[in-house]
Each structure stands twice: as structure tokens, then as C-alpha cells.
Amino acid sequence: MSSIPNLLSLRGSARGGRGGRHRGRGGTSSTSGPGHDATIQGTDTDAAVSRLSAVDVGFLNDPFAQFFVQGGPGAPVRRLPIINRGTYTRTTALDILIDSFIFGSDGLSSASSERQIISLGAGTDTRSLRLFSEAKAKGVTYHEIDFPVICTRKLNTVKATPLLMRALPSPSVGDKGSWQAKTDDGNQYWCHGIDLRELAHADLSAMDGLRTDIPTLLISECCLCYLETSEAKDVIKWFTDKIVDLGIIIYEPTDPDDSFGQVMISNLGSRGIVMPTLASYRNPSQQEARLKEAGFESVRKLTVKDIWTTWIPEEEKERVNSLEGLDEVEEWDLLASHYIIAWGWRGQGFKAWDRR
Ligand SMILES: C[S@@+](CC[C@H](N)C(=O)[O-])C[C@H]1O[C@@H](n2cnc3c(N)ncnc32)[C@H](O)[C@@H]1O
């Protein structure tokens, strides 16, 4: 079992290879201190490389991913097939939920009413770029929050890359260290260099451009799991206290108690990474209870394995399989059942989610 991979720590070999296992670097088990913060910031590099690998293999269509990986376009990256499938499945699941929030359940209605997205620990995520470059997104306010160093790096990458500048034109830096860009379609992008553990104790003015009067979706794609459970709760509460029409999507590992889960924790631990919320919300039902307790009236949850099985249409599964098949389906089943997407909502802005 010691060779069991996990979606965050496993690295494949250079482009085209099947790859060796990542070996741990060792480190602290605490969730505070500059060393720990740097380690956690490094997880964004993993996410960016995994995204580009899934693009390279043809699973995802994302012209922006290449610019956020060191070495730039053409950088050699290739994750193992189960990792590519995991990245594809969770990205697609979030896209489905986000698109139905913005465009309605039929995916056709142009967003006549305004919508807001707040991505916690967004890192070098490219979703805002993809969304803003689609002609149909209008009146969307998209906030990303991450450590200042990550936000500044993202600004520098955007400024240095004409394709990114087209999606986020004329970025300007505000006095609180956030930067923003506005599109001709009335979309607004904000990137806030804020430690989420501090945001929980700040007032509303900490987030330039935050609207509290429009339907808003909070996203934590593998971010809140790095905070202490009480800190993660405080972050969610900061938003639930201010915004009535609110939804949330959380993607993180689950089920630490079986032997696969134990290896997953040990893999992360060897890299100096702890995930306190994994200890607090140990299974999908506890994730569901977490969101109910936070004040979301409707809550759903699915593992990545369930999403692959039930949300990805058969012809799309065939396309993905034809690009890169799996040698070991059991290995995929095990891995994908240890990652969960939980989502919850309250208010009129999330009617499309009632049908999911
Ligand atoms: C695994 S990466 C995920 C990045 C992105 N959400 C994605 O899925 O591609 C985790 C991100 O959370 C950010 N993060 C973790 N703790 C944070 C905190 N206390 N404040 C701000 N950002 C944080 C990290 O810097 C990192 O960019």
C-alpha cells in the first residue's frame, strides 16, 4: 500500500512518461509559521502542473494553463493517467456547477442578473480567464483570494502574457494590495493578496469590490483543508454573516480512516502538509453536516468517483478513455473515492442547483 498515490502529491515523469512516485521532503506537522505557509503555497504549483498535464493529454480545453507552469509553454509535464482523470473530473464537476449558477440550468440564458464568485486559495487557477473569454459571461464579479506572494506573481504573469491581458485587460493595483481588471462585457476580476486566517477577523473593507447584494458562490478547491478547522469555519462564517444569497463548493480529500486514507495522510505528512479539516470531516456525511451547520439550507455531496460515473456522459467517457486509458481501474476507484465535492446553497440565486 505504500505506493498508493494521491491527487495532490503524486508527480508523474517528464512529458509522455508514466512516472515515478514522489518521495517526501519531510517537514513540520504544524499549520502555522512561514515554512508551513511556503509549503502550502507550493501546493499551487502541483495544481498548476496537474491542470496543464490534463490539458496536454487532451482532457481539458484551457489555453491559459500553460502560462502558469514554470518553464512556460512547452514545459515538460505529465501526470499519471489516474491523476489526469482526477483533475479532469473535478474540474468538469466544478464547471458544471458554476455554469449552472451563472447561466441557469439550461446553460443558455445569458446572465441577465449579476453574479459573484469568490475563489478561496485560488492560486494560479485559470477558471476566471476561461469564463471571461467566453462571450456569454456578462456582469460577473470574480474574486480570487490567496497569499500576497501568489497574487503578485499572478499579476506579473498576466502582465507579461498578451493572451492573459486580453481576458483581463489593463490590470490595476489598488491601495490594499489587491489588483483588478474590468472587461467590456461588464465582468470584473479582483485578486486579493490576503491570508484567509486574517480575513476572518477583518471588516468588510478588507475585500475591495465585494458585493453583498448579489447571488454569490464561494469556492474552496483544496484550500480550506489547509486551515485549522476553527479557522476554516470562521472564513465561511465571514461570508455567511454578510451575504444572504450564498452558495459554496468545497473540494477536498475524504475518508482518512481506511488503509488508503492512512497512506494519503502519510504522503502529505512527508511533504510537511497537514489537513486539519480532514480529521474533523472524515466522510461525506460529515461534510454534508458541516455545510448544514454553516447555514446552507440545501446540501449535496458526491465523491469524484461518483461524479465520473454519474455526471460524465458515456460519449465523453469514451473520448477521455481513447486519449488515455487506465491500466488499473481499481486504483482509480480507490483514489477517486477519497476525494469529495460538497456543495450547499441558500437563496434565490441558486434555483438551477435544485435540479442537480
Ligand atoms: C492546492 S492549491 C489550490 C489552488 C486552486 N484552488 C486550484 O484548485 O487550482 C491551495 C491554494 O490555497 C492557498 N491557501 C492555503 N492557505 C491559505 C490561506 N491561509 N490564505 C490564502 N490562501 C491560502 C495556497 O496558497 C494555494 O494557492
Coordinates of C-alpha atoms and ligand atoms in Angstrom, one line a residue:
M1 CA 0.0 0.0 0.0
S2 CA 2.9 2.4 0.4
S3 CA 2.9 3.2 -3.3
I4 CA -0.7 4.4 -3.2
P5 CA -0.8 7.8 -4.8
N6 CA -2.9 10.8 -4.1
L7 CA -4.1 13.6 -6.3
L8 CA -2.1 16.3 -4.6
S9 CA 1.3 14.7 -4.0
L10 CA 1.8 12.4 -6.9
R11 CA 4.0 13.6 -9.7
G12 CA 4.5 11.8 -13.0
S13 CA 7.6 11.8 -15.1
A14 CA 8.6 14.1 -17.9
R15 CA 6.2 14.6 -20.8
G16 CA 4.9 11.3 -22.1
G17 CA 6.2 9.1 -19.3
R18 CA 4.4 7.0 -16.8
G19 CA 6.3 8.5 -14.0
G20 CA 7.8 7.5 -10.6
R21 CA 6.3 8.2 -7.2
H22 CA 7.0 11.4 -5.4
R23 CA 9.3 11.0 -2.4
G24 CA 8.5 13.1 0.6
R25 CA 10.6 16.1 1.6
G26 CA 9.9 15.8 5.3
G27 CA 8.7 18.7 7.5
T28 CA 6.6 20.1 10.2
S29 CA 3.1 18.9 11.2
S30 CA 2.0 22.4 12.4
T31 CA -0.3 24.6 10.3
S32 CA 1.4 27.9 11.2
G33 CA 4.7 29.6 10.5
P34 CA 6.5 30.9 7.4
G35 CA 7.9 27.4 6.5
H36 CA 4.5 25.9 6.6
D37 CA 2.9 28.8 4.6
A38 CA 5.6 28.3 1.9
T39 CA 4.9 24.6 1.7
I40 CA 1.1 25.3 1.3
Q41 CA 1.8 27.9 -1.3
G42 CA 3.8 25.2 -3.1
T43 CA 0.6 23.1 -3.5
D44 CA -0.5 25.6 -6.1
T45 CA 2.4 24.6 -8.3
D46 CA 1.2 21.0 -8.0
A47 CA -2.3 22.1 -9.0
A48 CA -1.0 24.1 -12.0
V49 CA 1.2 21.3 -13.2
S50 CA -1.7 18.8 -12.9
R51 CA -4.0 21.2 -14.8
L52 CA -1.5 21.6 -17.6
S53 CA -1.0 17.8 -17.8
A54 CA -4.8 17.2 -18.2
V55 CA -4.7 19.9 -20.9
D56 CA -1.7 18.3 -22.6
V57 CA -3.3 14.9 -22.8
G58 CA -6.4 16.5 -24.4
F59 CA -8.8 16.0 -21.5
L60 CA -9.3 19.8 -20.8
N61 CA -9.5 22.7 -23.1
D62 CA -7.7 25.5 -21.4
P63 CA -5.3 27.8 -23.4
F64 CA -4.3 29.6 -20.3
A65 CA -2.9 26.8 -18.1
Q66 CA 0.4 26.7 -19.9
F67 CA 1.4 30.2 -18.8
F68 CA 1.2 29.3 -15.1
V69 CA 3.7 26.5 -15.1
Q70 CA 7.4 27.2 -14.7
G71 CA 9.2 27.0 -18.0
G72 CA 6.1 28.4 -19.7
P73 CA 4.5 27.0 -22.8
G74 CA 6.1 23.6 -23.8
A75 CA 7.2 22.9 -20.2
P76 CA 7.5 19.1 -19.8
V77 CA 4.7 17.9 -17.6
R78 CA 2.8 14.6 -17.5
R79 CA 0.9 13.2 -14.5
L80 CA -0.1 9.6 -14.2
P81 CA -3.4 8.6 -16.0
I82 CA -5.4 8.4 -12.8
I83 CA -4.2 11.8 -11.8
N84 CA -5.2 13.3 -15.1
R85 CA -8.6 11.7 -14.9
G86 CA -9.0 13.1 -11.3
T87 CA -8.1 16.6 -12.5
Y88 CA -10.4 16.3 -15.4
T89 CA -13.3 15.0 -13.3
R90 CA -13.2 17.6 -10.6
T91 CA -12.6 20.5 -13.0
T92 CA -15.6 19.4 -15.0
A93 CA -17.8 19.0 -11.9
L94 CA -17.0 22.5 -10.8
D95 CA -17.5 23.8 -14.3
I96 CA -21.0 22.2 -14.4
L97 CA -22.0 23.7 -11.0
I98 CA -20.5 27.1 -11.8
D99 CA -22.0 27.3 -15.3
S100 CA -25.5 26.4 -14.0
F101 CA -25.1 29.1 -11.2
I102 CA -24.1 31.8 -13.8
F103 CA -26.1 30.8 -16.9
G104 CA -29.1 28.9 -15.5
S105 CA -29.9 25.2 -15.6
D106 CA -30.3 25.1 -19.4
G107 CA -26.9 26.8 -19.9
L108 CA -28.4 29.1 -22.5
S109 CA -29.8 32.1 -20.6
S110 CA -27.4 34.9 -20.8
A111 CA -26.7 36.1 -17.2
S112 CA -29.2 38.9 -17.1
S113 CA -28.8 39.2 -13.4
E114 CA -25.4 39.9 -11.8
R115 CA -23.5 37.0 -10.2
Q116 CA -20.4 36.9 -7.9
I117 CA -17.8 34.2 -7.4
I118 CA -15.2 34.2 -4.6
S119 CA -12.5 31.6 -5.0
L120 CA -10.6 30.9 -1.8
G121 CA -7.0 30.0 -2.3
A122 CA -7.4 30.4 -6.0
G123 CA -3.6 30.2 -6.7
T124 CA -3.0 30.1 -10.4
D125 CA -6.4 28.8 -11.2
T126 CA -7.5 29.7 -14.8
R127 CA -11.3 29.4 -14.4
S128 CA -11.9 33.2 -14.3
L129 CA -9.9 33.5 -17.5
R130 CA -11.8 30.8 -19.2
L131 CA -15.1 32.3 -18.0
F132 CA -14.3 35.9 -19.1
S133 CA -13.0 34.8 -22.5
E134 CA -16.4 33.1 -23.2
A135 CA -18.5 35.7 -24.9
K136 CA -21.6 34.8 -22.9
A137 CA -20.3 35.8 -19.4
K138 CA -21.7 39.2 -18.6
G139 CA -22.0 41.1 -15.3
V140 CA -19.9 38.5 -13.4
T141 CA -17.7 39.7 -10.5
Y142 CA -15.0 37.2 -9.8
H143 CA -12.8 37.5 -6.7
E144 CA -9.7 35.4 -6.1
I145 CA -8.0 35.3 -2.7
D146 CA -4.6 33.9 -2.0
F147 CA -1.4 34.9 -0.1
P148 CA 0.1 38.2 -1.3
V149 CA 3.1 36.5 -2.9
I150 CA 0.8 34.3 -5.1
C151 CA -1.4 37.2 -6.1
T152 CA 1.5 39.4 -7.1
R153 CA 3.0 36.5 -9.1
K154 CA -0.3 36.1 -10.9
L155 CA -0.4 39.8 -11.8
N156 CA 3.1 39.6 -13.2
T157 CA 2.3 36.6 -15.3
V158 CA -0.9 38.3 -16.7
K159 CA 1.0 41.5 -17.5
A160 CA 3.7 39.5 -19.3
T161 CA 1.3 37.5 -21.4
P162 CA -0.8 39.0 -24.2
L163 CA -3.4 36.2 -24.2
L164 CA -4.0 36.7 -20.5
M165 CA -4.1 40.5 -20.9
R166 CA -6.9 40.1 -23.5
A167 CA -9.0 38.2 -20.9
L168 CA -8.1 40.6 -18.0
P169 CA -7.4 43.9 -19.7
S170 CA -5.4 46.8 -18.1
P171 CA -5.0 45.3 -14.7
S172 CA -4.6 48.0 -12.0
V173 CA -3.3 47.7 -8.4
G174 CA -5.3 49.1 -5.5
D175 CA -4.0 50.6 -2.3
K176 CA -4.7 47.4 -0.2
G177 CA -2.6 45.2 -2.4
S178 CA -5.4 43.8 -4.4
W179 CA -5.5 44.2 -8.2
Q180 CA -8.4 44.3 -10.6
A181 CA -9.4 44.2 -14.2
K182 CA -12.7 45.0 -16.0
T183 CA -13.9 43.7 -19.3
D184 CA -16.1 45.3 -21.9
D185 CA -18.8 42.8 -21.1
G186 CA -19.2 44.3 -17.6
N187 CA -17.3 41.5 -15.9
Q188 CA -15.0 42.4 -13.0
Y189 CA -12.0 40.5 -11.7
W190 CA -10.3 41.1 -8.4
C191 CA -7.3 39.3 -6.9
H192 CA -6.8 39.9 -3.2
G193 CA -3.5 39.1 -1.5
I194 CA -4.9 38.2 1.9
D195 CA -4.1 35.4 4.3
L196 CA -7.6 33.9 4.9
R197 CA -6.8 33.3 8.5
E198 CA -6.6 37.1 8.9
L199 CA -9.7 37.8 6.7
A200 CA -11.8 36.0 9.3
H201 CA -11.1 38.9 11.7
A202 CA -11.2 41.8 9.3
D203 CA -14.1 44.0 8.4
L204 CA -15.9 44.3 5.1
S205 CA -13.4 46.8 3.7
A206 CA -10.7 44.1 3.6
M207 CA -12.1 43.0 0.3
D208 CA -12.2 45.7 -2.3
G209 CA -15.2 45.3 -4.7
L210 CA -17.0 42.7 -2.6
R211 CA -20.8 42.9 -3.2
T212 CA -23.1 41.6 -0.5
D213 CA -26.3 42.2 -2.5
I214 CA -26.0 39.7 -5.4
P215 CA -26.0 35.9 -5.6
T216 CA -22.6 34.8 -4.6
L217 CA -20.7 31.5 -4.9
L218 CA -17.8 30.6 -2.6
I219 CA -15.4 28.1 -3.9
S220 CA -12.7 26.2 -1.9
E221 CA -10.9 23.9 -4.4
C222 CA -8.5 22.3 -2.0
C223 CA -7.9 25.4 0.1
L224 CA -9.8 25.4 3.4
C225 CA -8.4 21.9 4.2
Y226 CA -5.1 23.6 5.0
L227 CA -6.5 25.8 7.7
E228 CA -7.3 24.7 11.3
T229 CA -10.9 23.6 11.4
S230 CA -11.9 26.6 13.5
E231 CA -10.2 29.0 11.1
A232 CA -11.9 27.3 8.1
K233 CA -15.3 27.7 9.9
D234 CA -14.5 31.4 10.6
V235 CA -13.8 32.1 7.0
I236 CA -17.1 30.5 5.9
K237 CA -18.9 32.4 8.6
W238 CA -17.3 35.7 7.5
F239 CA -19.2 35.3 4.2
T240 CA -22.4 33.7 5.6
D241 CA -22.8 36.7 8.0
K242 CA -22.6 39.2 5.2
I243 CA -24.3 37.6 2.1
V244 CA -27.8 36.1 2.2
D245 CA -28.0 34.7 -1.3
L246 CA -25.0 32.4 -1.0
G247 CA -23.7 29.0 -2.2
I248 CA -20.5 27.1 -1.6
I249 CA -18.5 24.4 -3.3
I250 CA -15.8 22.5 -1.4
Y251 CA -13.4 20.1 -3.0
E252 CA -11.1 18.2 -0.6
P253 CA -9.9 14.7 0.4
T254 CA -12.1 12.4 2.4
D255 CA -12.2 9.1 4.3
P256 CA -8.8 9.2 6.1
D257 CA -9.7 6.1 8.1
D258 CA -9.1 3.2 5.8
S259 CA -5.7 2.0 4.7
F260 CA -5.7 4.1 1.5
G261 CA -6.7 7.2 3.6
Q262 CA -3.8 6.5 6.0
V263 CA -1.3 6.3 3.2
M264 CA -2.8 9.5 1.8
I265 CA -2.2 11.3 5.1
S266 CA 1.3 9.9 5.4
N267 CA 2.2 11.0 1.8
L268 CA 1.0 14.5 2.7
G269 CA 2.8 14.5 6.0
S270 CA 6.1 13.5 4.4
R271 CA 5.8 16.8 2.5
G272 CA 5.1 18.8 5.6
I273 CA 1.4 19.1 4.8
V274 CA -1.4 18.6 7.3
M275 CA -5.1 18.9 6.5
P276 CA -6.9 19.6 9.8
T277 CA -10.4 19.6 8.2
L278 CA -9.8 16.0 7.0
A279 CA -9.6 15.0 10.6
S280 CA -12.8 16.9 11.5
Y281 CA -14.9 16.0 8.5
R282 CA -13.9 12.4 8.0
N283 CA -16.5 11.2 5.5
P284 CA -19.0 12.6 3.0
S285 CA -21.8 12.7 5.6
Q286 CA -19.7 14.8 7.9
Q287 CA -19.0 17.2 5.0
E288 CA -22.7 17.4 4.5
A289 CA -23.3 18.2 8.2
R290 CA -20.6 20.8 8.1
L291 CA -22.3 22.8 5.4
K292 CA -25.7 22.5 7.1
E293 CA -24.2 23.7 10.3
A294 CA -22.7 26.6 8.4
G295 CA -26.2 27.7 7.4
F296 CA -26.7 26.3 3.9
E297 CA -30.3 25.1 3.6
S298 CA -29.7 22.6 0.8
V299 CA -26.6 20.5 0.6
R300 CA -25.3 17.8 -1.7
K301 CA -22.1 15.7 -1.9
L302 CA -20.5 13.3 -4.3
T303 CA -17.1 11.7 -4.4
V304 CA -15.0 12.2 -7.6
K305 CA -15.7 8.5 -8.3
D306 CA -19.5 9.1 -8.2
I307 CA -19.1 12.2 -10.4
W308 CA -17.1 10.3 -13.1
T309 CA -19.8 7.6 -13.0
T310 CA -22.9 9.7 -13.0
W311 CA -22.1 13.2 -14.4
I312 CA -19.8 12.4 -17.3
P313 CA -21.8 11.3 -20.3
E314 CA -20.9 8.0 -21.9
E315 CA -19.6 9.5 -25.2
E316 CA -17.4 11.9 -23.2
K317 CA -16.0 8.9 -21.1
E318 CA -15.2 7.2 -24.4
R319 CA -13.4 10.3 -25.7
V320 CA -11.3 10.5 -22.5
N321 CA -10.6 6.8 -22.5
S322 CA -9.5 6.9 -26.1
L323 CA -7.0 9.7 -25.3
E324 CA -5.6 7.9 -22.3
G325 CA -6.9 4.7 -20.8
L326 CA -6.3 3.3 -17.3
D327 CA -4.4 0.1 -16.7
E328 CA -5.8 -0.3 -13.2
V329 CA -9.4 0.7 -12.8
E330 CA -9.3 -0.5 -9.2
E331 CA -6.6 2.1 -8.4
W332 CA -8.8 4.8 -10.0
D333 CA -11.8 3.7 -7.9
L334 CA -9.8 3.8 -4.7
L335 CA -8.2 7.2 -5.4
A336 CA -11.4 8.8 -6.7
S337 CA -13.5 7.7 -3.8
H338 CA -11.1 9.6 -1.4
Y339 CA -11.9 13.0 -2.9
I340 CA -15.2 14.7 -2.4
I341 CA -17.1 17.6 -3.8
A342 CA -19.7 19.0 -1.3
W343 CA -21.9 21.9 -2.3
G344 CA -24.6 23.9 -0.4
W345 CA -26.8 26.9 -1.0
R346 CA -29.5 29.2 0.3
G347 CA -31.4 32.0 -1.6
Q348 CA -33.0 32.6 -4.9
G349 CA -29.7 32.8 -6.9
F350 CA -29.2 29.0 -6.8
K351 CA -32.5 27.7 -8.3
A352 CA -30.6 25.9 -11.0
W353 CA -28.9 23.8 -8.4
D354 CA -32.3 22.5 -7.1
R355 CA -32.4 20.2 -10.2
R356 CA -28.9 18.7 -9.8
Ligands
LIG1 C1 -3.8 23.2 -3.7 S1 -3.7 24.9 -4.1 C2 -5.2 25.0 -5.0 C3 -5.2 26.1 -5.9 C4 -6.5 26.3 -6.7 N1 -7.7 26.4 -5.9 C5 -6.7 25.1 -7.7 O1 -7.5 24.2 -7.3 O2 -6.1 25.1 -8.7 C6 -4.1 25.6 -2.5 C7 -4.1 27.1 -2.5 O3 -4.6 27.6 -1.3 C8 -3.9 28.7 -0.9 N2 -4.0 28.9 0.6 C9 -3.8 28.0 1.5 N3 -4.0 28.6 2.7 C10 -4.3 29.9 2.5 C11 -4.5 31.0 3.4 N4 -4.5 30.9 4.7 N5 -4.8 32.2 2.8 C12 -4.8 32.3 1.5 N6 -4.6 31.3 0.6 C13 -4.3 30.1 1.1 C14 -2.4 28.3 -1.3 O4 -1.5 29.4 -1.3 C15 -2.7 27.7 -2.6 O5 -2.6 28.6 -3.7

